[in-house]
Coordinates of C-alpha atoms (C1' of nucleotides) in Angstrom, one line a residue:
Chain A
M19 CA 123.5 109.2 -99.7
H20 CA 120.0 107.8 -99.5
H21 CA 118.6 107.4 -103.4
K22 CA 115.6 109.1 -104.1
V23 CA 111.9 107.4 -105.0
I24 CA 110.5 108.2 -108.3
F25 CA 107.2 107.1 -109.4
H26 CA 105.9 106.9 -112.7
L27 CA 102.4 107.1 -113.0
D28 CA 100.6 105.3 -116.5
M29 CA 97.0 105.0 -117.0
D30 CA 95.8 101.9 -118.2
Q31 CA 94.2 102.0 -121.8
F32 CA 93.4 105.6 -120.9
F33 CA 91.3 106.8 -123.7
V34 CA 89.4 103.7 -124.0
A35 CA 89.3 103.4 -120.4
V36 CA 87.4 106.8 -119.9
E37 CA 85.1 105.8 -122.6
L38 CA 84.5 102.3 -121.2
R39 CA 83.5 104.2 -117.9
D40 CA 81.1 106.5 -119.6
H41 CA 79.4 103.9 -121.8
P42 CA 79.2 100.5 -119.8
S43 CA 77.6 98.8 -123.0
L44 CA 81.1 98.9 -124.6
R45 CA 82.6 96.8 -121.8
G46 CA 84.1 93.8 -122.2
K47 CA 84.4 94.0 -126.0
P48 CA 87.2 94.9 -128.5
V49 CA 87.3 99.0 -128.6
A50 CA 89.7 101.2 -130.5
V51 CA 89.5 104.8 -129.9
G52 CA 90.6 107.3 -132.8
G53 CA 90.2 105.9 -136.6
S54 CA 86.8 105.1 -138.2
R55 CA 85.3 102.0 -140.0
H56 CA 84.3 104.1 -142.8
V57 CA 86.8 106.2 -143.5
G58 CA 89.2 103.2 -143.3
K59 CA 92.1 105.2 -143.1
G60 CA 94.5 106.4 -140.4
I61 CA 95.6 105.1 -137.1
I62 CA 93.9 104.0 -133.8
T63 CA 95.2 105.8 -130.7
T64 CA 94.4 103.2 -127.9
A65 CA 93.0 99.6 -128.1
S66 CA 91.1 98.1 -125.2
Y67 CA 92.4 94.9 -123.6
E68 CA 90.1 92.7 -125.3
A69 CA 90.9 94.0 -128.9
R70 CA 94.6 93.8 -127.8
R71 CA 94.1 90.0 -127.9
Y72 CA 93.6 90.3 -131.6
G73 CA 96.7 92.3 -131.9
L74 CA 95.4 95.9 -132.0
H75 CA 97.9 98.4 -130.4
S76 CA 98.0 102.0 -130.5
G77 CA 99.5 103.5 -133.7
M78 CA 97.9 100.6 -135.7
A79 CA 96.4 101.6 -139.1
V80 CA 92.9 101.3 -139.0
R81 CA 92.7 98.9 -141.9
D82 CA 95.1 96.3 -140.4
A83 CA 93.0 96.7 -137.3
L84 CA 90.1 95.5 -139.2
Q85 CA 92.0 92.7 -140.8
L86 CA 92.8 91.6 -137.4
C87 CA 89.4 91.9 -135.6
P88 CA 86.6 93.0 -137.9
Q89 CA 84.3 93.3 -135.1
V90 CA 86.2 95.9 -133.5
I91 CA 84.1 99.1 -132.1
F92 CA 85.6 102.3 -133.0
V93 CA 84.6 105.3 -130.7
H94 CA 85.6 108.8 -131.7
P95 CA 88.1 110.6 -129.4
D96 CA 87.1 113.4 -127.1
I97 CA 90.5 114.3 -126.0
A98 CA 88.7 117.6 -123.8
K99 CA 87.0 114.7 -121.7
Y100 CA 90.7 113.2 -121.3
V101 CA 92.3 116.5 -120.5
H102 CA 89.8 116.7 -117.8
V103 CA 90.2 113.5 -116.1
S104 CA 94.0 114.0 -116.3
Q105 CA 94.4 117.1 -115.0
S106 CA 92.1 116.4 -111.9
I107 CA 94.6 113.1 -111.5
F108 CA 97.7 115.1 -111.6
R109 CA 96.0 117.7 -109.6
M110 CA 95.7 115.2 -106.8
L111 CA 99.2 113.9 -107.2
L112 CA 100.3 117.4 -106.3
E113 CA 98.8 116.9 -102.7
Y114 CA 102.0 114.6 -102.2
T115 CA 104.7 116.6 -104.1
D116 CA 105.0 119.8 -105.9
R117 CA 107.6 117.8 -108.2
V118 CA 104.9 116.3 -110.7
E119 CA 105.7 116.6 -114.3
P120 CA 103.3 115.4 -117.2
V121 CA 104.9 113.4 -120.1
S122 CA 101.5 113.5 -121.9
V123 CA 97.9 113.4 -121.3
D124 CA 98.0 109.9 -119.2
E125 CA 101.7 109.3 -117.9
A126 CA 103.7 111.7 -115.1
Y127 CA 106.8 111.4 -113.2
F128 CA 106.8 112.6 -109.7
D129 CA 109.4 112.6 -106.8
V130 CA 107.8 111.2 -103.4
S131 CA 111.0 110.6 -101.7
D132 CA 109.9 113.6 -99.3
V133 CA 106.7 112.3 -98.3
V134 CA 106.9 108.3 -99.0
W135 CA 108.3 107.3 -95.6
K136 CA 105.9 109.3 -93.8
E137 CA 103.1 107.6 -96.1
G138 CA 104.1 104.1 -94.6
G139 CA 106.5 103.4 -97.7
V140 CA 106.9 102.9 -101.2
E141 CA 103.9 100.5 -101.6
A142 CA 101.5 101.4 -99.3
L143 CA 101.8 105.1 -101.1
A144 CA 101.3 103.9 -104.5
M145 CA 98.4 101.9 -103.5
K146 CA 96.8 104.8 -101.7
I147 CA 97.1 106.9 -105.1
K148 CA 95.7 104.2 -107.3
R149 CA 93.1 103.8 -105.0
R150 CA 92.0 107.5 -105.0
I151 CA 92.4 107.3 -108.8
V152 CA 89.9 104.9 -108.8
Q153 CA 87.7 106.3 -106.6
T154 CA 87.5 109.6 -108.1
E155 CA 87.8 109.1 -111.7
R156 CA 86.9 105.3 -111.7
V157 CA 89.8 104.5 -113.8
T158 CA 92.8 102.5 -113.3
A159 CA 96.4 103.7 -113.1
T160 CA 99.9 101.6 -112.9
I161 CA 102.5 102.9 -110.8
G162 CA 106.2 101.8 -111.3
A163 CA 108.8 103.1 -108.8
G164 CA 112.6 103.2 -108.6
A165 CA 115.5 105.6 -107.7
N166 CA 115.2 107.3 -111.1
R167 CA 112.8 108.2 -113.8
Q168 CA 113.9 105.3 -116.3
V169 CA 113.9 102.8 -113.9
A170 CA 110.6 103.9 -112.5
K171 CA 109.4 103.8 -116.1
V172 CA 110.9 100.4 -116.7
A173 CA 109.1 99.1 -113.6
A174 CA 105.6 100.4 -114.9
G175 CA 105.7 98.0 -117.7
M176 CA 106.3 95.1 -115.9
H177 CA 102.6 94.6 -114.4
K178 CA 100.2 96.2 -116.3
P179 CA 97.2 97.0 -116.1
D180 CA 96.0 98.3 -112.2
G181 CA 99.9 97.2 -111.3
F182 CA 102.4 98.3 -109.0
T183 CA 106.1 97.5 -109.1
Y184 CA 109.2 98.8 -107.1
L185 CA 112.1 98.4 -108.5
S186 CA 114.5 99.0 -105.9
P187 CA 118.4 99.6 -106.5
E188 CA 119.2 96.1 -105.2
R189 CA 116.7 94.7 -107.6
V190 CA 117.5 96.5 -110.6
A191 CA 120.5 94.1 -112.0
D192 CA 118.5 90.7 -111.1
V193 CA 115.5 92.3 -113.3
Y194 CA 117.4 93.9 -115.9
R195 CA 119.7 90.4 -116.6
D196 CA 117.4 88.9 -119.2
M197 CA 115.2 92.0 -120.1
P198 CA 115.2 92.8 -123.8
V199 CA 117.4 95.9 -124.4
G200 CA 113.9 97.3 -126.4
D201 CA 112.6 97.4 -123.0
L202 CA 114.9 100.0 -121.9
C203 CA 113.8 103.6 -121.8
G204 CA 115.3 105.5 -125.0
V205 CA 115.9 102.2 -126.9
G206 CA 113.6 102.2 -129.8
R207 CA 113.3 100.1 -133.2
A208 CA 116.7 101.7 -134.6
T209 CA 118.7 101.5 -131.6
E210 CA 117.6 97.6 -130.5
Q211 CA 118.6 96.4 -134.7
A212 CA 121.9 98.3 -134.3
L213 CA 122.3 96.6 -130.7
H214 CA 121.4 93.4 -131.9
S215 CA 123.8 93.4 -134.6
F216 CA 126.4 93.9 -131.6
G217 CA 125.1 90.6 -130.5
V218 CA 123.5 92.8 -127.5
H219 CA 119.9 91.4 -126.9
T220 CA 119.5 91.9 -122.9
A221 CA 120.1 94.8 -120.7
G222 CA 122.2 92.7 -118.6
Q223 CA 124.8 92.2 -121.6
L224 CA 124.2 95.8 -122.7
A225 CA 125.4 96.8 -118.9
V226 CA 128.9 95.1 -119.3
F227 CA 129.4 96.0 -123.2
P228 CA 132.3 98.3 -123.9
V229 CA 131.3 101.7 -123.7
E230 CA 133.9 102.8 -126.2
I231 CA 132.2 101.0 -128.8
L232 CA 128.5 102.3 -128.1
K233 CA 130.2 105.7 -127.9
R234 CA 131.4 105.2 -131.6
R235 CA 128.1 103.9 -132.7
F236 CA 125.8 106.2 -131.1
G237 CA 128.0 109.4 -130.4
K238 CA 126.8 111.1 -126.9
W239 CA 123.8 108.6 -126.4
G240 CA 126.3 105.9 -126.4
A241 CA 127.3 106.5 -122.8
E242 CA 124.1 107.0 -121.7
L243 CA 122.8 104.0 -122.9
S244 CA 125.3 102.3 -121.0
R245 CA 124.3 103.9 -117.7
V246 CA 121.1 103.4 -118.7
A247 CA 121.4 99.6 -118.9
R248 CA 123.2 99.7 -115.6
G249 CA 119.8 101.1 -113.7
E250 CA 121.3 104.7 -113.9
G251 CA 119.3 107.6 -114.8
D252 CA 117.8 111.0 -114.2
D253 CA 116.1 111.5 -110.8
V254 CA 115.3 114.9 -111.1
V255 CA 111.5 115.7 -111.4
L256 CA 110.7 119.3 -112.1
R257 CA 108.1 121.5 -110.4
P258 CA 105.8 123.3 -112.8
D259 CA 107.7 126.5 -111.9
E260 CA 111.1 125.2 -113.2
R261 CA 110.0 123.7 -116.5
P262 CA 112.0 124.8 -119.8
Q263 CA 110.5 127.0 -122.0
E264 CA 108.8 125.3 -124.9
K265 CA 111.0 125.3 -127.9
S266 CA 109.0 124.8 -130.9
M267 CA 105.1 124.7 -131.8
G268 CA 103.7 123.2 -135.1
H269 CA 100.7 121.7 -136.9
E270 CA 100.9 119.2 -139.4
Q271 CA 98.0 117.3 -141.4
T272 CA 98.2 114.4 -143.5
F273 CA 95.2 114.6 -146.0
S274 CA 92.4 111.7 -146.8
R275 CA 93.3 111.9 -150.1
E276 CA 97.0 112.7 -151.2
L277 CA 96.8 116.4 -153.2
K278 CA 98.8 117.4 -156.3
N279 CA 97.4 120.5 -156.9
E280 CA 99.6 123.2 -155.5
H281 CA 96.9 126.1 -154.5
D282 CA 95.1 123.2 -152.6
I283 CA 98.5 122.3 -150.8
L284 CA 98.9 126.1 -150.3
G285 CA 95.6 126.5 -148.7
R286 CA 96.1 123.8 -146.2
L287 CA 99.7 125.2 -145.4
H288 CA 98.0 128.5 -144.6
L289 CA 95.2 127.4 -142.6
L290 CA 98.2 125.3 -140.5
C291 CA 99.7 129.0 -140.3
E292 CA 97.0 130.3 -138.8
K293 CA 96.6 127.9 -136.3
V294 CA 100.2 127.7 -135.2
A295 CA 100.1 131.6 -135.2
R296 CA 97.2 131.7 -132.9
R297 CA 98.5 129.2 -130.5
L298 CA 101.8 131.4 -130.4
R299 CA 99.5 134.4 -129.5
A300 CA 97.9 132.5 -126.9
A301 CA 100.9 131.3 -125.0
Q302 CA 102.4 134.6 -125.7
L303 CA 105.4 133.0 -127.8
A304 CA 107.4 134.4 -130.8
G305 CA 109.9 132.5 -132.7
K306 CA 112.5 133.0 -135.2
V307 CA 113.0 129.4 -137.4
V308 CA 110.3 128.7 -139.7
S309 CA 109.9 125.2 -140.9
V310 CA 107.7 123.2 -143.8
T311 CA 107.5 119.5 -144.0
I312 CA 106.3 117.8 -146.9
R313 CA 105.5 114.3 -146.9
Y314 CA 105.0 112.9 -150.1
K315 CA 102.7 109.7 -151.4
G316 CA 105.7 107.2 -150.8
F317 CA 106.1 108.3 -147.2
E318 CA 109.6 110.4 -148.0
T319 CA 109.4 113.5 -146.2
V320 CA 111.6 116.5 -146.6
S321 CA 111.4 119.7 -144.4
H322 CA 113.3 123.2 -145.0
E323 CA 113.9 125.6 -142.4
R324 CA 114.8 128.9 -142.3
K325 CA 115.9 131.6 -139.7
V326 CA 114.4 135.2 -140.0
K327 CA 115.8 138.3 -138.8
R328 CA 112.9 139.0 -136.2
N329 CA 110.9 136.9 -133.5
I330 CA 107.5 136.4 -135.1
Q331 CA 104.0 135.1 -134.3
H332 CA 101.5 136.1 -136.7
E333 CA 100.3 134.5 -139.8
M334 CA 101.0 137.1 -142.0
D335 CA 104.9 137.1 -141.1
I336 CA 105.1 133.2 -141.0
Y337 CA 103.2 132.1 -144.3
P338 CA 105.5 134.2 -146.6
V339 CA 108.2 132.5 -145.4
A340 CA 106.6 129.1 -145.5
E341 CA 105.3 129.4 -148.9
A342 CA 108.9 130.3 -150.0
L343 CA 110.2 127.3 -148.0
F344 CA 107.4 125.1 -149.5
H345 CA 108.4 126.1 -153.0
E346 CA 112.2 125.3 -152.3
A347 CA 111.5 121.7 -150.9
Y348 CA 108.5 120.9 -153.1
Q349 CA 108.5 118.7 -156.3
P350 CA 105.6 119.1 -158.0
A351 CA 105.6 115.9 -159.7
Q352 CA 104.5 113.8 -156.6
L353 CA 101.5 113.6 -154.9
V354 CA 101.4 115.3 -151.3
R355 CA 100.3 113.3 -148.3
L356 CA 101.4 115.6 -145.5
V357 CA 102.2 119.2 -145.0
G358 CA 103.2 120.9 -141.8
V359 CA 104.5 124.1 -140.3
H360 CA 106.7 124.6 -137.3
V361 CA 108.0 127.7 -135.7
A362 CA 111.0 127.1 -133.4
D363 CA 113.9 129.3 -131.1
L364 CA 110.5 130.6 -129.3
M365 CA 110.8 133.5 -126.7
S366 CA 108.4 134.9 -124.4
T367 CA 107.0 138.3 -126.1
A368 CA 107.8 140.0 -122.7
H369 CA 111.6 138.9 -123.5
V370 CA 111.1 139.8 -126.9
R371 CA 110.2 143.1 -126.4
Q372 CA 113.2 143.5 -124.1
L373 CA 115.5 142.7 -126.9
E374 CA 113.9 144.4 -129.6
L375 CA 113.3 147.9 -128.2
F376 CA 113.7 149.9 -131.6
V377 CA 111.2 147.7 -133.9
P378 CA 107.5 147.8 -134.0
P379 CA 105.6 146.3 -131.2
L380 CA 104.9 142.4 -131.5
E381 CA 101.7 142.5 -129.5
P382 CA 98.9 141.3 -131.8
D383 CA 96.7 144.2 -132.9
D384 CA 92.6 144.4 -131.8
L385 CA 91.9 143.1 -135.2
T386 CA 94.1 140.0 -134.8
R387 CA 93.0 139.6 -131.1
A388 CA 89.4 139.8 -132.5
C389 CA 89.9 137.1 -135.0
D390 CA 91.6 134.6 -132.6
D391 CA 88.4 135.2 -130.3
I392 CA 85.9 134.3 -132.8
K393 CA 88.0 131.3 -134.1
E394 CA 88.2 130.3 -130.5
R395 CA 84.4 130.4 -130.1
F396 CA 82.9 129.4 -133.6
G397 CA 85.6 127.5 -135.3
E398 CA 88.5 127.4 -137.9
R399 CA 86.7 129.0 -140.5
A400 CA 84.3 131.5 -139.5
I401 CA 87.0 134.2 -139.9
G402 CA 90.0 134.6 -142.0
F403 CA 92.8 136.8 -143.1
A404 CA 92.0 137.6 -146.7
S405 CA 95.7 138.0 -147.9
G406 CA 96.4 133.8 -147.6
T407 CA 92.8 132.5 -149.0
F408 CA 92.4 130.8 -152.1
N409 CA 88.8 131.4 -152.9
M410 CA 89.3 132.9 -156.2
E411 CA 89.4 129.2 -157.2
G412 CA 86.6 128.3 -155.2
R413 CA 88.5 125.7 -153.1
F414 CA 89.2 127.3 -150.2
L415 CA 86.3 126.7 -148.7
S416 CA 86.1 123.1 -149.1
N417 CA 89.8 122.7 -147.6
A418 CA 88.6 124.7 -144.8
R419 CA 85.6 122.6 -144.1
A420 CA 88.0 119.4 -144.2
V421 CA 90.6 121.2 -142.1
A422 CA 87.9 122.2 -139.4
Q423 CA 86.8 118.5 -138.9
Y424 CA 87.6 117.8 -135.3
N425 CA 91.2 116.8 -134.9
P426 CA 91.8 114.9 -131.8
F427 CA 95.3 115.9 -131.4
H428 CA 94.8 119.4 -130.9
H429 CA 94.9 119.8 -127.2
R430 CA 97.8 119.7 -125.3
I431 CA 98.1 119.5 -121.7
A432 CA 100.0 122.5 -120.1
S433 CA 103.3 121.3 -119.2
Chain B
dT23 C1' 102.6 97.3 -140.0
dC24 C1' 101.7 101.0 -145.5
dT25 C1' 102.2 104.2 -141.1
dG26 C1' 98.8 110.7 -136.4
dG27 C1' 100.2 114.6 -134.7
dG28 C1' 102.2 116.5 -130.8
dG29 C1' 106.8 117.3 -129.2
dT30 C1' 112.4 116.7 -127.4
dC31 C1' 117.4 116.3 -128.6
dC32 C1' 121.3 114.9 -131.6
dT33 C1' 124.4 114.8 -135.3
dA34 C1' 127.0 116.2 -139.2
dG35 C1' 128.4 119.2 -143.4
dG36 C1' 129.4 123.6 -144.6
dA37 C1' 129.8 128.9 -144.2
dC38 C1' 132.1 132.2 -142.0
dC39 C1' 135.2 134.1 -138.9
dC40 C1' 139.7 134.6 -136.2
Chain C
dT29 C1' 147.4 131.3 -151.3
dC30 C1' 149.2 124.7 -152.8
dT31 C1' 146.7 126.5 -146.4
dG32 C1' 146.2 125.3 -140.0
dG33 C1' 143.1 124.8 -136.4
dG34 C1' 139.2 126.1 -133.4
dG35 C1' 134.7 128.2 -132.6
dT36 C1' 129.8 129.4 -133.8
dC37 C1' 126.0 129.6 -136.7
dC38 C1' 122.7 127.5 -139.9
dT39 C1' 120.4 123.8 -142.3
dA40 C1' 118.8 118.8 -143.2
dG41 C1' 117.9 114.7 -141.4
dG42 C1' 116.8 111.1 -138.1
dA43 C1' 116.0 108.6 -133.1
dC44 C1' 112.9 108.5 -129.8
dC45 C1' 109.0 109.5 -126.9
dC46 C1' 103.7 109.5 -126.0

DNA sequence: TCTGGGGTCCTAGGACCC
DNA sequence: TCTGGGGTCCTAGGACCC
């Protein structure tokens, strides 16, 4: 049996790359997308390679970034633009195979097994794709290739930026022998620490470590871990029409200042419910599990969830559950840093209709549809349902203003 | 390192049922 | 009920990914 050839495409410093492309004056300088010098809070999403030389990286707190590199230039993210570039690139990949699976705006797996030989081999095809990305979008990408997704991802990490690495099955053991376990797909901080405590530091050591011990410590994941360390993995890349349904949808928000007033917090919670509900309706989905997350000043995080009887998609159904869950979880003495709302156990409204023949229809009424449309065009606080507003205190408007600020994480690539 | 926001999957205990 | 074993559902929390 012949093994497959899976490619992992990873756009180099993607957000920064698009900004450097569009603003040549920034080139050669330490640049970070996300965050802001003035707010002095939050995190950066991407650091340019110049900035990385100072130790900056994605996920880093703005405050730390400023310490390490005071001259760093912050650029506000333009996610709509990045999504556009990303979609153009992923569309191009579809010319080679229908098995293209985006994992995020800047990464995708695709299965080239059926075309790679008539395209002149693994390297020739990868180079051609890299070239086409530069020609059409003027940004660079790194491609990793392997017999499965996990190996392809490791391969992509080996030479960046603008790189290409093929980790053929024959080469895997050799490369993995001295590679840190943390470089394996799925080994994060916690797993890495646990493995270190076993004396396992390299993928090679993990590959020969007794599976029974791994299973005892990591459960189901233990056996998988052992396989991944031996270069085995998942070699199925799904076509767009084969992708599973989304399972949950939610929004959370960290406040620029911690909140202690319950009405303020509930105001934010209501806005989050509205946003989730609107997305559910747009995606024609409804869900049965509502959950609320509260994060306190010290980063202690609690969540409460409840399964409800019916599939719901409207904020007038979601918010009352969310409010009840909030009261169950909330400790009033503490300052609140974040709240979130999620709806899970999702099902398409078409399916819901089949199952719930004798209950009132789920479809958004004309009023709801009109409100969604208005918000789509004029923004978050253009209109709202009066039931959940807290404007009697005069607080709601200022809350709404804060929430309506551009949120760089709103857009998700359809996948 | 004082830590964003979007997700997925797994675990473990208790309820409840037969 | 001084009491077994197994299955499924519900809920809270955590690890991991980008």
